[in-house]
Tab-separated table of C-alpha atoms in Angstrom:
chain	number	residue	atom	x	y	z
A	1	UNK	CA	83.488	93.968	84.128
A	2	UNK	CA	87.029	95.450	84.670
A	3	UNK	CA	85.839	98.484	81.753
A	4	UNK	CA	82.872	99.225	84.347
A	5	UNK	CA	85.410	99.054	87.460
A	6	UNK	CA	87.718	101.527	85.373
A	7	UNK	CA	84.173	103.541	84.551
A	8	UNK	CA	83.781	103.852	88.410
A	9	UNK	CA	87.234	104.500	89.213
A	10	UNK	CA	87.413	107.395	86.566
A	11	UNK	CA	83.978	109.316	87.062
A	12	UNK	CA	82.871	108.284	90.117
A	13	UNK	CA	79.445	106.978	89.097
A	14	UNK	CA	77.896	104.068	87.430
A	15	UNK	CA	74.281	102.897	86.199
A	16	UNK	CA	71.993	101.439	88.875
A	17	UNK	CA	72.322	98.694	85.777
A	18	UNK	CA	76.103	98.969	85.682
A	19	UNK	CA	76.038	98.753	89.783
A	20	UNK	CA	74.242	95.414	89.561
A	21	UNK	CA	76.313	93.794	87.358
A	22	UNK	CA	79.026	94.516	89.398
A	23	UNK	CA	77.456	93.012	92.551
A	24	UNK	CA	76.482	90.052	90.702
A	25	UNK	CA	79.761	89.067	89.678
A	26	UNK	CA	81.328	86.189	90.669
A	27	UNK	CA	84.441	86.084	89.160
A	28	UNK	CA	87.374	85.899	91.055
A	29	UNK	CA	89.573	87.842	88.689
A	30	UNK	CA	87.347	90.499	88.241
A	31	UNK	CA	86.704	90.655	92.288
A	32	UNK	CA	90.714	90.845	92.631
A	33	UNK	CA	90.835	93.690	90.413
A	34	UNK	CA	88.149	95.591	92.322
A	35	UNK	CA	89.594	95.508	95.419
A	36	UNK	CA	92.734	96.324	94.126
A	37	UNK	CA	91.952	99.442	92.367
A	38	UNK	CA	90.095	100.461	96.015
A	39	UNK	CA	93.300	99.863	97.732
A	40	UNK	CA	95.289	101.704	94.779
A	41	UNK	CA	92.877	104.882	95.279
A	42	UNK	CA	92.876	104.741	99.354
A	43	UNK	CA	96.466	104.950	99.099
A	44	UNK	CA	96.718	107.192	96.505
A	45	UNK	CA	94.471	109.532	99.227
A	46	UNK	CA	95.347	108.399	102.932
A	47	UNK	CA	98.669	106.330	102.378
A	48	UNK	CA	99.293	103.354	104.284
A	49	UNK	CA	97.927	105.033	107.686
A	50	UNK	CA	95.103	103.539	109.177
A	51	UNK	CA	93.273	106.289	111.534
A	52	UNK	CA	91.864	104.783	114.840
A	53	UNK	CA	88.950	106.222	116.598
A	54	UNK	CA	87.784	105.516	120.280
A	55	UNK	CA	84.557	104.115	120.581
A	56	UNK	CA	82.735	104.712	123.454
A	57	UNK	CA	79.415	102.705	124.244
A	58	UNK	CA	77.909	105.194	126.034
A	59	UNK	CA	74.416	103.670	127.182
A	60	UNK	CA	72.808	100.140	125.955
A	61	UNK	CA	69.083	101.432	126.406
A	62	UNK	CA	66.838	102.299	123.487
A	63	UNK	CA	63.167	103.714	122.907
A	64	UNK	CA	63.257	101.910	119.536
A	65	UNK	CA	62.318	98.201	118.735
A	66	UNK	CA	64.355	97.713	115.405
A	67	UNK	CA	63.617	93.800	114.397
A	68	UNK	CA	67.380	93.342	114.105
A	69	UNK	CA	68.931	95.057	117.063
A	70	UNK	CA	69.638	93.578	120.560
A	71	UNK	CA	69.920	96.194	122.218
A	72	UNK	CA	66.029	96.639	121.295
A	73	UNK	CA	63.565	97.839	124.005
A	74	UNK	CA	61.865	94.893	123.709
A	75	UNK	CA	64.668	92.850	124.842
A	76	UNK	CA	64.104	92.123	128.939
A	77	UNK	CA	67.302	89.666	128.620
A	78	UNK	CA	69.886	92.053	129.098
A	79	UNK	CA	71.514	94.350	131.584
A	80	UNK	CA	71.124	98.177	130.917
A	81	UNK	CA	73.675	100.514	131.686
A	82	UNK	CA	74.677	104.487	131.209
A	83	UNK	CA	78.167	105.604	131.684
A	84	UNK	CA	77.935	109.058	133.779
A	85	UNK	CA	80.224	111.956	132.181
A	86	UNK	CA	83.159	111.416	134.424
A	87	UNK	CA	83.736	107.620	133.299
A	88	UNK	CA	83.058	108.936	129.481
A	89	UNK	CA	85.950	111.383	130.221
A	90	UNK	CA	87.926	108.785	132.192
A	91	UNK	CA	87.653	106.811	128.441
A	92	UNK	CA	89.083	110.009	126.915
A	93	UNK	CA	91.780	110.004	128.759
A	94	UNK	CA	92.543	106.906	128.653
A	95	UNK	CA	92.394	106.892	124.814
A	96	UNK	CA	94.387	110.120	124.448
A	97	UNK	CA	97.281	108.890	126.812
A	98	UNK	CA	97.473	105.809	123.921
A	99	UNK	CA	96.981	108.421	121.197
A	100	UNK	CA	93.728	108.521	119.888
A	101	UNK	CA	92.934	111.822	118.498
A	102	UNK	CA	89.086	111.146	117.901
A	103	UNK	CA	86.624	109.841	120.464
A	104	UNK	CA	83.122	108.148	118.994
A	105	UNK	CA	80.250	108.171	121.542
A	106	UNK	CA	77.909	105.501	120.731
A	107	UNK	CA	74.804	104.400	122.161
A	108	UNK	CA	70.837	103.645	121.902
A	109	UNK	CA	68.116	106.653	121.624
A	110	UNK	CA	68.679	106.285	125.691
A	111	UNK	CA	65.709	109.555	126.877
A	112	UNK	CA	67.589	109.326	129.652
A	113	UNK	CA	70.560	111.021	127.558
A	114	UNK	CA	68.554	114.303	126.862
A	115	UNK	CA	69.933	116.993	124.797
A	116	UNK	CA	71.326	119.142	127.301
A	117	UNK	CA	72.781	116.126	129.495
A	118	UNK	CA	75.031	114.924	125.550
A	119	UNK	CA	75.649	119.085	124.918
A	120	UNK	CA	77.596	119.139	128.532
A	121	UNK	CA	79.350	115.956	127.972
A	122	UNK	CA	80.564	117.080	124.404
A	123	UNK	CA	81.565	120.803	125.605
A	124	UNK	CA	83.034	118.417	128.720
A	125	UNK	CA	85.233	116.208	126.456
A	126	UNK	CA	85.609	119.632	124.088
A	127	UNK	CA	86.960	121.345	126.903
A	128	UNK	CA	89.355	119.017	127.695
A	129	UNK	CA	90.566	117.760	124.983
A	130	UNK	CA	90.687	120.487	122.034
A	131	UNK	CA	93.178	119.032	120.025
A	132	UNK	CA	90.605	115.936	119.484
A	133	UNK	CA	87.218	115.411	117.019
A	134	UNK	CA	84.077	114.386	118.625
A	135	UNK	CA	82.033	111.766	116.250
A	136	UNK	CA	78.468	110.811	117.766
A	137	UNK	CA	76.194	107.970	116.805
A	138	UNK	CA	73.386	108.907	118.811
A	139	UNK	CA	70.599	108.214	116.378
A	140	UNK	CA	67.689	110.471	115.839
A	141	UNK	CA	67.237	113.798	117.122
A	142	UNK	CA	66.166	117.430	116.391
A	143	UNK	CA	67.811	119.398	114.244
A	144	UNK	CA	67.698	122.271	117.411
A	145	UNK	CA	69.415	119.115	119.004
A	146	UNK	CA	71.795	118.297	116.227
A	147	UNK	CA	73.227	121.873	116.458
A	148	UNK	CA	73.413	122.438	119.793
A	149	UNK	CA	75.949	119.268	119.901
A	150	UNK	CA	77.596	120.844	116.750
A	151	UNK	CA	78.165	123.964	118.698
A	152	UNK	CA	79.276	122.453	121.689
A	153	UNK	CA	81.737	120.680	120.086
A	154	UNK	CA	80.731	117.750	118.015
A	155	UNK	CA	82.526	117.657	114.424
A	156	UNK	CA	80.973	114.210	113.003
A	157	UNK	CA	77.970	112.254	112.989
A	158	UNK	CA	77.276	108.744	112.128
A	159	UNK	CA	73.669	108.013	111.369
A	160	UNK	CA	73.414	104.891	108.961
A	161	UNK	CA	70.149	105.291	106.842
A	162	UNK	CA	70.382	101.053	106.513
A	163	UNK	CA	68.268	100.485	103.481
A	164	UNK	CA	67.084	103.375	100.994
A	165	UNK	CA	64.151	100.891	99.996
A	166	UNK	CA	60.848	102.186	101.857
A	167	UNK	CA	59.146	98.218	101.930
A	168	UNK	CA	62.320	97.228	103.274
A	169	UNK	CA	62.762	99.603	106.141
A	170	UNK	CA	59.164	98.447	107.463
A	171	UNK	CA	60.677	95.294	107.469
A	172	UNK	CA	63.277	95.808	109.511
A	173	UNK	CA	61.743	98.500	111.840
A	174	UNK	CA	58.577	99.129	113.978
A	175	UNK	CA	55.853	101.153	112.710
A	176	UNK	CA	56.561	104.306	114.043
A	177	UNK	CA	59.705	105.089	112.789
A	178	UNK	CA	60.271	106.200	109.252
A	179	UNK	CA	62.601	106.147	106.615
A	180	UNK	CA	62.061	109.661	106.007
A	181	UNK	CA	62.704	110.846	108.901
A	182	UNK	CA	66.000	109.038	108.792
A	183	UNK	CA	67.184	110.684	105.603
A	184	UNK	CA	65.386	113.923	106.889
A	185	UNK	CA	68.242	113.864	110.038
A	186	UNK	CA	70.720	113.214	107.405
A	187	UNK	CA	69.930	116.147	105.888
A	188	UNK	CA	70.029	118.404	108.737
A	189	UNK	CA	73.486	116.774	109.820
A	190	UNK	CA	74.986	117.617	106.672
A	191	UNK	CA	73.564	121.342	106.741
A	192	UNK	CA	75.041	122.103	110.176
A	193	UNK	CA	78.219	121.269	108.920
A	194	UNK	CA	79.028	118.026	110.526
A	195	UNK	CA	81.226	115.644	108.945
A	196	UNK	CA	78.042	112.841	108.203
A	197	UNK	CA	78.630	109.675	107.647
A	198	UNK	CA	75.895	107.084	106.736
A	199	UNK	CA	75.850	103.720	105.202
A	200	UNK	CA	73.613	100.010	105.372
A	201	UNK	CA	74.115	96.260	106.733
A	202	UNK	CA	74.796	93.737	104.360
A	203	UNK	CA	72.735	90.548	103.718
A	204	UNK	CA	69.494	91.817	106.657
A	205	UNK	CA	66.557	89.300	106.174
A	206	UNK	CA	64.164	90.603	102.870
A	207	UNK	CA	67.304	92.710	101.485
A	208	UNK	CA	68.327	92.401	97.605
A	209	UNK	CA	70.921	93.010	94.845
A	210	UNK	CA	67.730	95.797	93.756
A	211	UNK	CA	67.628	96.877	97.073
A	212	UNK	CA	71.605	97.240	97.715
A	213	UNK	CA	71.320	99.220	94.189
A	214	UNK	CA	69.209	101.536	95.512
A	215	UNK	CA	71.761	102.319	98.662
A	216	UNK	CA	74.714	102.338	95.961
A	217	UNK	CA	72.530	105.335	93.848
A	218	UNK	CA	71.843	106.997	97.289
A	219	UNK	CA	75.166	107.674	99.076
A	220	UNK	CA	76.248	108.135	95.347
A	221	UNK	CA	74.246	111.415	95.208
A	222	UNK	CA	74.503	112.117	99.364
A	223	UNK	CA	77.937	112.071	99.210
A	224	UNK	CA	78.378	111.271	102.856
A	225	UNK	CA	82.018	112.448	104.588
A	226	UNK	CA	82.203	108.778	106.183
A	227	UNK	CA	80.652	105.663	105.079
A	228	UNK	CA	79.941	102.450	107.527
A	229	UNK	CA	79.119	99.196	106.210
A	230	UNK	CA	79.014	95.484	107.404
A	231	UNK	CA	77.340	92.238	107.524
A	232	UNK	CA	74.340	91.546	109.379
A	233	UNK	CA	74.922	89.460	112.312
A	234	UNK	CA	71.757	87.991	114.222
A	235	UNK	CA	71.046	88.103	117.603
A	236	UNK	CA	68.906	85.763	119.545
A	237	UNK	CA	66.888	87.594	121.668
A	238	UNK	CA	65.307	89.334	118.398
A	239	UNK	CA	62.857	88.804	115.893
A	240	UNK	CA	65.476	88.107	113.425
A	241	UNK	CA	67.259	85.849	115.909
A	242	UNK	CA	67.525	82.517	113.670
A	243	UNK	CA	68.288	84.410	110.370
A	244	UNK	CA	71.509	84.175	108.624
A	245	UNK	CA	74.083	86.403	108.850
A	246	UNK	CA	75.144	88.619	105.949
A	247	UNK	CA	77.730	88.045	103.341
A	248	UNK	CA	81.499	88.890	104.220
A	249	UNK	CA	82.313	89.015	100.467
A	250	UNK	CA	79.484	91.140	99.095
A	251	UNK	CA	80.345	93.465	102.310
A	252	UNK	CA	83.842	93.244	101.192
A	253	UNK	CA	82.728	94.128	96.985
A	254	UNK	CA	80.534	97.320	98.166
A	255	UNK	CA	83.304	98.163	100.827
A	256	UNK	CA	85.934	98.716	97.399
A	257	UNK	CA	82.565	100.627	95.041
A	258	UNK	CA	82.109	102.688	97.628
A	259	UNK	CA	85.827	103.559	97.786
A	260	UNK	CA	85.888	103.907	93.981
A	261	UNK	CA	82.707	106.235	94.341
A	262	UNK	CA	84.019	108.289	96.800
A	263	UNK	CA	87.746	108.251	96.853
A	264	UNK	CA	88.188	110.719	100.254
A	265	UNK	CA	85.279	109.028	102.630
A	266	UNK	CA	86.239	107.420	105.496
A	267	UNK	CA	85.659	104.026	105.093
A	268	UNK	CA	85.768	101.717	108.461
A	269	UNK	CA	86.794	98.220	108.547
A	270	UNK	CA	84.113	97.223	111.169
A	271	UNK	CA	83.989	95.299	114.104
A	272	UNK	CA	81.150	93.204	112.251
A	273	UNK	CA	83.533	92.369	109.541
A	274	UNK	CA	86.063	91.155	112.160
A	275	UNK	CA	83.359	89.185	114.007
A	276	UNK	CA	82.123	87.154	111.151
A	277	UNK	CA	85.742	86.451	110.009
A	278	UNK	CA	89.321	86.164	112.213
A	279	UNK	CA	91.271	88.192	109.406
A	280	UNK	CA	87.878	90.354	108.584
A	281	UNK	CA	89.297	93.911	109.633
A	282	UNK	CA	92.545	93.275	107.579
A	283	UNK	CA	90.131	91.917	104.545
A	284	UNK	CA	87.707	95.098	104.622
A	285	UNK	CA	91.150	97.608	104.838
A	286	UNK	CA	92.713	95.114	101.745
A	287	UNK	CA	89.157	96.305	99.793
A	288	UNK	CA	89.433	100.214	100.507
A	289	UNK	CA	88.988	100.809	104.297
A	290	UNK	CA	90.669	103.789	105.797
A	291	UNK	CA	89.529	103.563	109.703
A	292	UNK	CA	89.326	100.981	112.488
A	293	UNK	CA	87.815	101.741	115.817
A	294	UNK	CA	89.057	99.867	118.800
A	295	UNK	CA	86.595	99.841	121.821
A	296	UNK	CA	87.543	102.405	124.444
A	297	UNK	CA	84.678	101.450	126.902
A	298	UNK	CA	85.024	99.942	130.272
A	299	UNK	CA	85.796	96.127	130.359
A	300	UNK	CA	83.154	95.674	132.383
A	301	UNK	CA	80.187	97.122	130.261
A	302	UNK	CA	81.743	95.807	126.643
A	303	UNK	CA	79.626	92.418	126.977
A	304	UNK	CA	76.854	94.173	127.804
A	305	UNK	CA	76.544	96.181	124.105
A	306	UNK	CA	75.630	93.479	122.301
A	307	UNK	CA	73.587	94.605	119.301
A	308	UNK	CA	74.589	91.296	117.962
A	309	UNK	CA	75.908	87.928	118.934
A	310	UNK	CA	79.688	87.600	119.761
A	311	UNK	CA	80.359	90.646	119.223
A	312	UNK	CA	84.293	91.795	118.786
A	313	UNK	CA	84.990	93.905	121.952
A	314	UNK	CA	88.279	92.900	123.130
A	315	UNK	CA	92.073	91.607	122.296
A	316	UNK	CA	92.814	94.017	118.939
A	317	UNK	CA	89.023	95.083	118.474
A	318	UNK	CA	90.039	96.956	122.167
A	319	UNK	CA	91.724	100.253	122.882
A	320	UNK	CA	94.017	98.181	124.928
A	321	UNK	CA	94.983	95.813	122.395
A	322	UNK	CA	96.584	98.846	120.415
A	323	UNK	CA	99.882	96.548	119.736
A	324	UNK	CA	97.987	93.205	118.560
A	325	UNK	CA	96.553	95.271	115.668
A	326	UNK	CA	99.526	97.309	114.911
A	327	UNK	CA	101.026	93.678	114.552
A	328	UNK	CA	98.109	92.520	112.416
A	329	UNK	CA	97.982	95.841	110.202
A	330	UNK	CA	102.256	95.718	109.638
A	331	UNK	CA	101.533	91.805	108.171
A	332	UNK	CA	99.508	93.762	105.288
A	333	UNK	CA	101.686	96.644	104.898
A	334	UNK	CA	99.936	99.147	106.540
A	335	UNK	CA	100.311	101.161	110.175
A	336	UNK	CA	98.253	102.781	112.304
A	337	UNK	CA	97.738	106.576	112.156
A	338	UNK	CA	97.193	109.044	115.048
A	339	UNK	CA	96.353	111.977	113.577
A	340	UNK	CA	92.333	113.084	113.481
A	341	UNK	CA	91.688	112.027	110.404
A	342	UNK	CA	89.786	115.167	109.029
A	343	UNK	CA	87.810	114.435	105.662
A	344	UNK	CA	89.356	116.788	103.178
């Protein structure tokens, strides 16, 4: 097992064979060693500096019905909200004053957010703050769309494909939305020149070690700028609602391949990871993480993002808590970092 982590480390690439055997391992030795060559190469690349990113939940409404999401359109239990541009800058400045240097708007395929309304807020934030990176997560959109964001300022894009496996994205998604039209934006994203990042949840209801193979052998050959990965946490006003949620350490084992795979992604420890677990951010950046991103949205809307239950959204996992999770990160060895955080 430690000759295949070597393999990986070396040439960036393994077997969908060699992958499995790695993610069927259950040897504490060998899982040790993993995550310790991932830390070796992150620092090797990054250093000890963890990059912070502000998230802002920009709107909790959605034209989609994913089976796994609570924020799902065909959830009547909640309270929908859009921030308007001025509280979205408000966040900014906020964030800059405490030294973020890149902003991540985040919300739900909101129609109410059309194209033009997200190009003006990201020439807005752009305009104000040129020194910063704009990231959106944003979903599904034209590629016309896609660049007119790109042009108006937007550097990155997260779009996580979730599962590479066609059977299992009907599983997880309502019939008219497509797999291929997932990896289609992808593809556009990465053409425009945005930074893209992609990536899955771990341990979603019908997923397996064939299926997480298949994601391994795809971002292998994408090649994504930024990768984002956690464990699937339920929610109960969903269709997936009484399922389990998703393994912290097989998150944690394809957290440190995809570090081996691609030594320069950015990797974030996610707010999943320190849901599930009280030590889970400081675990994921232990197996290869390179970016946390406290929550820069307004107290009073945090609770109301909840595309799953007890979500993370405040003491460290908060802008505001900047000095609890310098604390936590110095325990480890490692410090935050305010610079952008480019992917080179």
């Amino acid at each position: 097992m430690k000759r295949l982590i070597d393999k990986l480390r070396h040439y960036h690439s393994l077997t969908g064979e060699e992958y499995a055997n790695l993610l069927s391992c259950q040897d504490t030795g060998t899982l040790l060693y993993l995550q310790q060559q991932a830390r070796e190469v992150t620092l090797a690349h990054f250093g000890n500096g963890i990059f912070i990113r502000g998230l802002i939940e920009v709107s909790n409404r959605c034209r989609n019905n994913c089976h796994y999401c609570g924020i799902r359109k065909g959830n009547t239990a909640i309270t929908r909200y859009a921030l308007k541009r001025e509280t979205i800058l408000e966040c900014c400045r906020e964030g800059y004053a405490l030294g973020f240097r890149t902003f991540v708007m985040q919300g739900g395929e909101d129609p109410a957010l059309t194209d033009e309304w997200i190009e003006k807020t990201v020439a807005a934030i752009h305009c104000e703050f040129p020194d910063c990176a704009i990231t959106l997560s944003l979903g599904e959109k034209s590629r016309e769309a896609y660049e007119r964001f790109f042009r108006a300022g937007a550097n990155r894009y997260l779009l996580r494909h979730e599962t590479h496996n066609e059977e299992h994205y009907r599983k997880l998604h309502p019939e008219e939305m497509s797999l291929k039209h997932r990896l289609q934006c992808l593809q556009w994203l990465k053409e425009i020149g945005y930074q893209t990042g992609t990536g899955i949840m771990v341990g979603t209801p019908g997923q397996t070690l064939t299926h997480l193979v298949e994601d391994l052998l795809f971002i292998e050959q994408f090649q994504p700028q930024m990768i984002g990965i956690g464990p699937f946490i339920p929610h109960h006003d969903t269709p997936f609602g009484t399922e389990p949620a998703g393994s912290v350490g097989m998150t944690l084992k394809l957290l440190s391949l995809f570090r081996l795979m691609h030594p320069s992604a950015l990797i974030p420890s996610t707010t999943a990871l320190a849901t599930l677990s009280p030590d889970g951010r400081e675990k994921g950046i232990l197996a290869g993480a390179n970016v946390v991103m406290p929550n820069l949205s307004p107290r009073e809307q945090r609770e109301k993002y909840t595309l799953y239950d007890n979500k993370a959204a405040f003491g460290a996992e908060a802008a505001e808590g900047l000095r609890a999770l310098a604390q936590q990160l110095e325990t480890i060895g490692y410090r935050i970092s305010t610079d952008r955080g480019d992917y080179h």
